[in-house]
Amino acid sequence: MKPVILLLFVVLLNTQSSFGQSSVEHVLTSLTEFEKVRDFTISSNGKEAYLTAQSPLEELSVILRVENINGNWQNPQLASFSNGKFGDLEPFLSQDGLKLYFVSNRPLENTDDKLKDYDIWYVTRTTINSNWSAPINMGSPINTKNNEFYPSIANNNNLYFTSDALAKTEKDNIFVSKWINGSYSKPESMSSSINSNGYEFNSFIAPDESYIIFSGYNRKDGLGSGDMYISYKDTANNWQQAINLGDKVNSKSMDYCPFIDYTTNTLYFTSRRSNIKKNNHNNINDFINSINSYENGLSRIYSISLKSIINN
């Protein structure tokens, strides 16, 4: 089967207030009471979404759940397994909605309050209407004494993630651990078509592993800070040289944490872009509105319509 040959990103949505009142995008852009919001995942049935909310200096980091009831998205609530005692972030829902992966610095034992390095954890449930289990650490060979971040799972259960423990350059790189005979293999570094001597992180893997979207920091072909890139597999299953997604998606600021909702053909991502202009303000309210605008340099979640052309 030939790989995906083209992903065309079109129609960048207005990040202020152009979304329908019942859409999840409207909910995301209304979360201005939180200093920082980032990371996004949505169920394949479109009934629930999860994201991360953080305090300004990230002392607090929790995962929020947003539920869709009768076509209307409700106000976010704390996920049942995340209350701010530990640093929780980067949720990822499995295709069947019965497992949710996330990253946390919580201790391995419930009786221990001492924070550890960031590991990949998950919670499970028997049905989509059941309660989540207690968090479970993925253990070795995925987790190490260093940090692991941003899990993304393909349909065959292969796990793609970021690690600063395994990278030869001691910088973040993207790794894959293959699901073989019911267990995960030793993680392998992605090829030089994706990883470099710099920082590569926050990857989203296509369900069929035909392409991967990730962030690269301060690359020569970047627009500034961190940009999102895409790499395709060729007919020999080799990863092709990553391509910058361009200025319809990326900005001069940090752009990261990609997630694609295939039901609505939407790419969600996090960005720290700012659209604040240096100009005169008539009064203090004008000034407050400027610094509290959506594009104010704090991490926010954005979306862009995605048109996929797949040649099989």
Short mmCIF file of C-alpha atoms in Angstrom, two decimals:
data_model
loop_
_atom_site.label_atom_id
_atom_site.label_comp_id
_atom_site.label_asym_id
_atom_site.label_seq_id
_atom_site.Cartn_x
_atom_site.Cartn_y
_atom_site.Cartn_z
CA MET A 1 0.00 0.00 0.00
CA LYS A 2 1.32 3.41 -0.90
CA PRO A 3 1.74 5.89 1.95
CA VAL A 4 -0.28 8.99 2.47
CA ILE A 5 1.04 11.36 -0.20
CA LEU A 6 -0.58 14.63 0.78
CA LEU A 7 -2.10 16.37 3.76
CA LEU A 8 -3.48 19.76 2.85
CA PHE A 9 -4.15 22.08 5.76
CA VAL A 10 -6.69 24.75 4.88
CA VAL A 11 -8.88 27.43 6.43
CA LEU A 12 -7.19 28.51 9.63
CA LEU A 13 -10.04 29.09 12.06
CA ASN A 14 -10.43 32.42 13.81
CA THR A 15 -8.99 31.93 17.27
CA GLN A 16 -11.23 34.48 18.94
CA SER A 17 -14.95 33.81 18.62
CA SER A 18 -15.98 32.38 15.27
CA PHE A 19 -16.88 28.91 16.55
CA GLY A 20 -20.39 27.55 16.96
CA GLN A 21 -21.70 27.83 20.51
CA SER A 22 -22.00 24.06 20.94
CA SER A 23 -18.64 23.19 19.34
CA VAL A 24 -15.65 21.97 21.31
CA GLU A 25 -13.60 24.74 19.68
CA HIS A 26 -15.86 27.30 21.32
CA VAL A 27 -15.27 25.65 24.70
CA LEU A 28 -11.51 25.72 24.18
CA THR A 29 -11.39 29.39 23.22
CA SER A 30 -13.57 30.31 26.20
CA LEU A 31 -11.10 28.90 28.74
CA THR A 32 -9.53 32.27 29.43
CA GLU A 33 -9.88 31.80 33.19
CA PHE A 34 -6.93 29.42 32.96
CA GLU A 35 -3.51 31.01 32.47
CA LYS A 36 -2.28 28.11 30.38
CA VAL A 37 -4.12 25.38 28.49
CA ARG A 38 -2.39 22.81 26.31
CA ASP A 39 -2.60 19.25 24.96
CA PHE A 40 -5.86 17.99 23.52
CA THR A 41 -7.48 14.65 22.76
CA ILE A 42 -11.05 13.81 21.81
CA SER A 43 -12.91 10.50 21.70
CA SER A 44 -13.71 8.93 18.34
CA ASN A 45 -17.44 9.21 19.11
CA GLY A 46 -17.09 12.94 19.87
CA LYS A 47 -18.63 12.64 23.34
CA GLU A 48 -15.69 13.67 25.53
CA ALA A 49 -12.43 15.56 25.31
CA TYR A 50 -9.44 15.99 27.62
CA LEU A 51 -6.86 18.77 27.92
CA THR A 52 -4.28 20.16 30.34
CA ALA A 53 -4.67 23.32 32.44
CA GLN A 54 -1.72 24.84 34.31
CA SER A 55 -0.87 27.66 36.68
CA PRO A 56 1.41 30.46 35.34
CA LEU A 57 4.63 28.84 36.59
CA GLU A 58 3.26 25.30 36.12
CA GLU A 59 3.33 24.44 39.82
CA LEU A 60 -0.17 23.09 39.21
CA SER A 61 -0.93 20.95 36.20
CA VAL A 62 -4.20 19.05 35.90
CA ILE A 63 -6.12 17.19 33.23
CA LEU A 64 -9.61 18.49 32.50
CA ARG A 65 -12.51 16.50 31.06
CA VAL A 66 -15.14 18.12 28.85
CA GLU A 67 -18.32 16.18 28.15
CA ASN A 68 -20.74 16.47 25.24
CA ILE A 69 -24.36 16.03 26.36
CA ASN A 70 -27.06 16.04 23.70
CA GLY A 71 -24.83 17.91 21.28
CA ASN A 72 -23.74 20.60 23.74
CA TRP A 73 -20.30 20.76 25.28
CA GLN A 74 -20.36 21.32 29.03
CA ASN A 75 -17.98 23.29 31.24
CA PRO A 76 -14.68 21.50 31.96
CA GLN A 77 -14.30 19.46 35.11
CA LEU A 78 -11.26 17.87 36.76
CA ALA A 79 -10.63 14.38 35.43
CA SER A 80 -11.35 11.83 38.16
CA PHE A 81 -7.68 10.84 38.44
CA SER A 82 -6.19 14.36 38.40
CA ASN A 83 -6.60 16.81 41.28
CA GLY A 84 -3.47 18.98 41.27
CA LYS A 85 -1.52 17.10 43.93
CA PHE A 86 0.79 15.86 41.18
CA GLY A 87 1.78 17.23 37.79
CA ASP A 88 -0.51 15.60 35.22
CA LEU A 89 -0.51 16.52 31.52
CA GLU A 90 -0.59 15.30 27.90
CA PRO A 91 -3.67 13.03 27.76
CA PHE A 92 -4.23 10.66 24.82
CA LEU A 93 -7.39 8.57 24.35
CA SER A 94 -7.27 5.16 22.70
CA GLN A 95 -9.47 4.64 19.64
CA ASP A 96 -12.00 2.55 21.59
CA GLY A 97 -12.12 5.11 24.41
CA LEU A 98 -11.37 2.51 27.06
CA LYS A 99 -7.82 3.61 27.88
CA LEU A 100 -6.41 7.08 28.46
CA TYR A 101 -2.65 7.60 28.53
CA PHE A 102 -1.09 10.63 30.22
CA VAL A 103 2.14 11.91 31.74
CA SER A 104 2.67 12.46 35.46
CA ASN A 105 5.38 12.96 38.08
CA ARG A 106 3.33 11.17 40.73
CA PRO A 107 5.07 8.56 42.91
CA LEU A 108 4.75 4.88 42.11
CA GLU A 109 3.06 4.14 45.44
CA ASN A 110 -0.09 5.86 46.68
CA THR A 111 1.39 6.13 50.16
CA ASP A 112 4.34 8.19 48.92
CA ASP A 113 4.02 11.96 48.48
CA LYS A 114 7.49 12.52 47.01
CA LEU A 115 7.37 13.53 43.37
CA LYS A 116 9.42 11.57 40.84
CA ASP A 117 10.47 12.15 37.24
CA TYR A 118 7.79 12.26 34.54
CA ASP A 119 6.54 8.85 33.42
CA ILE A 120 3.82 7.65 31.09
CA TRP A 121 0.75 6.38 32.94
CA TYR A 122 -2.70 5.20 31.90
CA VAL A 123 -6.19 4.63 33.27
CA THR A 124 -8.73 2.09 31.98
CA ARG A 125 -12.49 1.51 32.05
CA THR A 126 -14.71 -1.39 31.02
CA THR A 127 -17.16 0.73 28.98
CA ILE A 128 -17.19 4.34 27.79
CA ASN A 129 -19.75 5.08 30.51
CA SER A 130 -17.72 3.49 33.31
CA ASN A 131 -15.48 5.31 35.77
CA TRP A 132 -11.75 5.43 35.18
CA SER A 133 -9.51 3.12 37.16
CA ALA A 134 -6.71 4.26 39.43
CA PRO A 135 -3.62 5.37 37.41
CA ILE A 136 -1.24 2.61 36.31
CA ASN A 137 2.45 3.22 35.53
CA MET A 138 3.55 1.74 32.20
CA GLY A 139 6.80 0.57 33.74
CA SER A 140 9.89 -0.72 31.93
CA PRO A 141 11.01 -0.60 29.17
CA ILE A 142 8.98 2.57 28.48
CA ASN A 143 9.66 4.49 31.67
CA THR A 144 13.14 5.15 33.01
CA LYS A 145 14.77 7.19 35.78
CA ASN A 146 14.56 10.20 33.45
CA ASN A 147 11.56 11.82 31.77
CA GLU A 148 9.11 10.37 29.25
CA PHE A 149 6.47 12.55 27.61
CA TYR A 150 3.62 12.78 25.11
CA PRO A 151 2.33 9.26 24.40
CA SER A 152 0.64 8.56 21.06
CA ILE A 153 -0.68 5.12 20.14
CA ALA A 154 -1.15 3.57 16.70
CA ASN A 155 -3.93 1.09 15.92
CA ASN A 156 -1.48 -1.81 16.34
CA ASN A 157 -0.63 -0.51 19.87
CA ASN A 158 2.84 0.70 18.92
CA LEU A 159 3.70 3.55 21.30
CA TYR A 160 5.41 6.75 20.16
CA PHE A 161 6.73 9.11 22.82
CA THR A 162 9.36 11.68 23.76
CA SER A 163 12.33 10.85 25.99
CA ASP A 164 15.33 12.73 27.32
CA ALA A 165 16.85 9.60 28.84
CA LEU A 166 17.50 7.59 25.70
CA ALA A 167 18.60 10.33 23.34
CA LYS A 168 22.28 10.11 22.45
CA THR A 169 22.55 13.89 22.34
CA GLU A 170 21.01 14.23 25.83
CA LYS A 171 18.25 16.26 24.22
CA ASP A 172 14.63 15.29 23.63
CA ASN A 173 14.08 12.81 20.83
CA ILE A 174 11.14 10.76 19.61
CA PHE A 175 11.07 7.01 20.19
CA VAL A 176 8.85 4.09 19.32
CA SER A 177 8.21 0.97 21.36
CA LYS A 178 6.58 -1.82 19.35
CA TRP A 179 3.80 -4.00 20.71
CA ILE A 180 5.03 -7.56 20.15
CA ASN A 181 3.31 -10.67 21.51
CA GLY A 182 1.47 -8.77 24.19
CA SER A 183 4.30 -6.62 25.52
CA TYR A 184 6.31 -3.55 24.58
CA SER A 185 9.77 -3.88 23.06
CA LYS A 186 12.81 -1.84 23.95
CA PRO A 187 12.22 1.70 22.61
CA GLU A 188 13.97 2.57 19.36
CA SER A 189 15.00 6.06 18.28
CA MET A 190 13.26 7.39 15.20
CA SER A 191 15.51 7.81 12.18
CA SER A 192 17.51 10.92 11.30
CA SER A 193 14.67 11.87 8.96
CA ILE A 194 12.86 12.89 12.15
CA ASN A 195 15.35 13.18 15.02
CA SER A 196 18.33 15.54 14.87
CA ASN A 197 21.02 16.87 17.19
CA GLY A 198 18.43 19.32 18.50
CA TYR A 199 15.09 18.82 20.23
CA GLU A 200 12.29 16.74 18.71
CA PHE A 201 9.21 16.15 20.81
CA ASN A 202 5.41 15.81 21.05
CA SER A 203 4.64 13.45 18.19
CA PHE A 204 1.26 12.36 16.88
CA ILE A 205 1.28 9.09 15.00
CA ALA A 206 -1.28 8.32 12.30
CA PRO A 207 -3.45 5.33 13.31
CA ASP A 208 -1.99 3.30 10.42
CA GLU A 209 1.54 4.69 11.00
CA SER A 210 1.64 6.16 7.50
CA TYR A 211 2.82 9.53 8.80
CA ILE A 212 3.90 11.26 11.98
CA ILE A 213 3.53 14.91 13.02
CA PHE A 214 5.93 16.28 15.64
CA SER A 215 7.59 19.43 16.92
CA GLY A 216 11.20 20.41 16.28
CA TYR A 217 12.91 23.23 18.12
CA ASN A 218 14.85 26.00 16.37
CA ARG A 219 15.49 24.09 13.15
CA LYS A 220 17.15 25.82 10.18
CA ASP A 221 13.93 25.70 8.15
CA GLY A 222 11.78 26.74 11.11
CA LEU A 223 9.72 29.91 11.40
CA GLY A 224 11.06 30.53 14.89
CA SER A 225 11.14 28.66 18.22
CA GLY A 226 9.30 25.32 17.81
CA ASP A 227 7.56 24.28 14.59
CA MET A 228 5.48 21.26 13.67
CA TYR A 229 6.73 18.91 10.98
CA ILE A 230 5.37 15.91 9.12
CA SER A 231 7.18 12.80 7.90
CA TYR A 232 5.68 10.10 5.67
CA LYS A 233 6.54 6.44 5.26
CA ASP A 234 7.56 5.34 1.79
CA THR A 235 6.68 2.06 0.11
CA ALA A 236 9.66 0.39 1.82
CA ASN A 237 8.40 1.48 5.27
CA ASN A 238 11.18 4.04 5.68
CA TRP A 239 10.48 7.46 7.13
CA GLN A 240 10.99 10.30 4.66
CA GLN A 241 12.73 13.58 5.51
CA ALA A 242 10.40 15.65 7.68
CA ILE A 243 8.70 18.67 6.10
CA ASN A 244 7.76 21.88 7.89
CA LEU A 245 3.96 22.31 7.93
CA GLY A 246 4.35 25.94 6.94
CA ASP A 247 2.92 29.25 8.07
CA LYS A 248 -0.72 28.22 7.77
CA VAL A 249 -0.06 26.16 10.91
CA ASN A 250 3.22 27.31 12.44
CA SER A 251 4.10 30.74 13.79
CA LYS A 252 7.25 32.47 15.02
CA SER A 253 6.37 31.24 18.52
CA MET A 254 6.33 27.75 20.02
CA ASP A 255 3.88 25.45 18.22
CA TYR A 256 3.52 21.93 19.57
CA CYS A 257 1.26 19.12 20.88
CA PRO A 258 -0.51 18.03 17.63
CA PHE A 259 -3.63 15.87 17.67
CA ILE A 260 -5.91 15.00 14.75
CA ASP A 261 -9.64 14.35 15.14
CA TYR A 262 -10.47 12.30 12.04
CA THR A 263 -14.22 12.50 12.66
CA THR A 264 -14.23 16.24 11.96
CA ASN A 265 -10.96 16.39 9.97
CA THR A 266 -9.47 18.85 12.46
CA LEU A 267 -5.90 19.33 13.62
CA TYR A 268 -5.65 20.62 17.18
CA PHE A 269 -2.36 21.97 18.53
CA THR A 270 -0.92 24.17 21.25
CA SER A 271 0.77 27.48 20.54
CA ARG A 272 2.30 30.36 22.47
CA ARG A 273 1.72 32.86 19.68
CA SER A 274 0.92 36.48 20.45
CA ASN A 275 -1.02 39.06 18.49
CA ILE A 276 -0.66 41.88 21.01
CA LYS A 277 0.21 45.16 19.29
CA LYS A 278 2.03 48.16 20.69
CA ASN A 279 -0.54 50.92 20.46
CA ASN A 280 -2.34 53.54 22.50
CA HIS A 281 -5.00 52.38 24.96
CA ASN A 282 -7.87 54.70 25.78
CA ASN A 283 -8.32 53.37 29.31
CA ILE A 284 -7.35 50.61 31.71
CA ASN A 285 -10.10 48.32 30.39
CA ASP A 286 -8.67 48.50 26.88
CA PHE A 287 -5.27 47.60 28.27
CA ILE A 288 -6.65 44.66 30.29
CA ASN A 289 -8.52 43.37 27.25
CA SER A 290 -5.30 43.48 25.23
CA ILE A 291 -3.18 41.53 27.67
CA ASN A 292 -5.98 39.02 28.32
CA SER A 293 -6.71 38.36 24.65
CA TYR A 294 -6.56 34.77 23.42
CA GLU A 295 -3.36 35.28 21.44
CA ASN A 296 -1.36 36.78 24.30
CA GLY A 297 1.74 34.56 24.33
CA LEU A 298 0.40 32.04 26.84
CA SER A 299 -0.15 28.45 25.81
CA ARG A 300 -3.54 28.09 24.12
CA ILE A 301 -5.17 25.41 22.00
CA TYR A 302 -5.84 26.17 18.35
CA SER A 303 -7.53 24.26 15.56
CA ILE A 304 -7.30 24.16 11.82
CA SER A 305 -9.49 22.39 9.28
CA LEU A 306 -7.75 19.39 7.76
CA LYS A 307 -8.31 18.04 4.29
CA SER A 308 -6.69 14.67 3.73
CA ILE A 309 -5.94 13.17 0.34
CA ILE A 310 -4.91 9.57 0.77
CA ASN A 311 -3.71 7.53 -2.20
CA ASN A 312 -3.82 3.83 -1.43
#
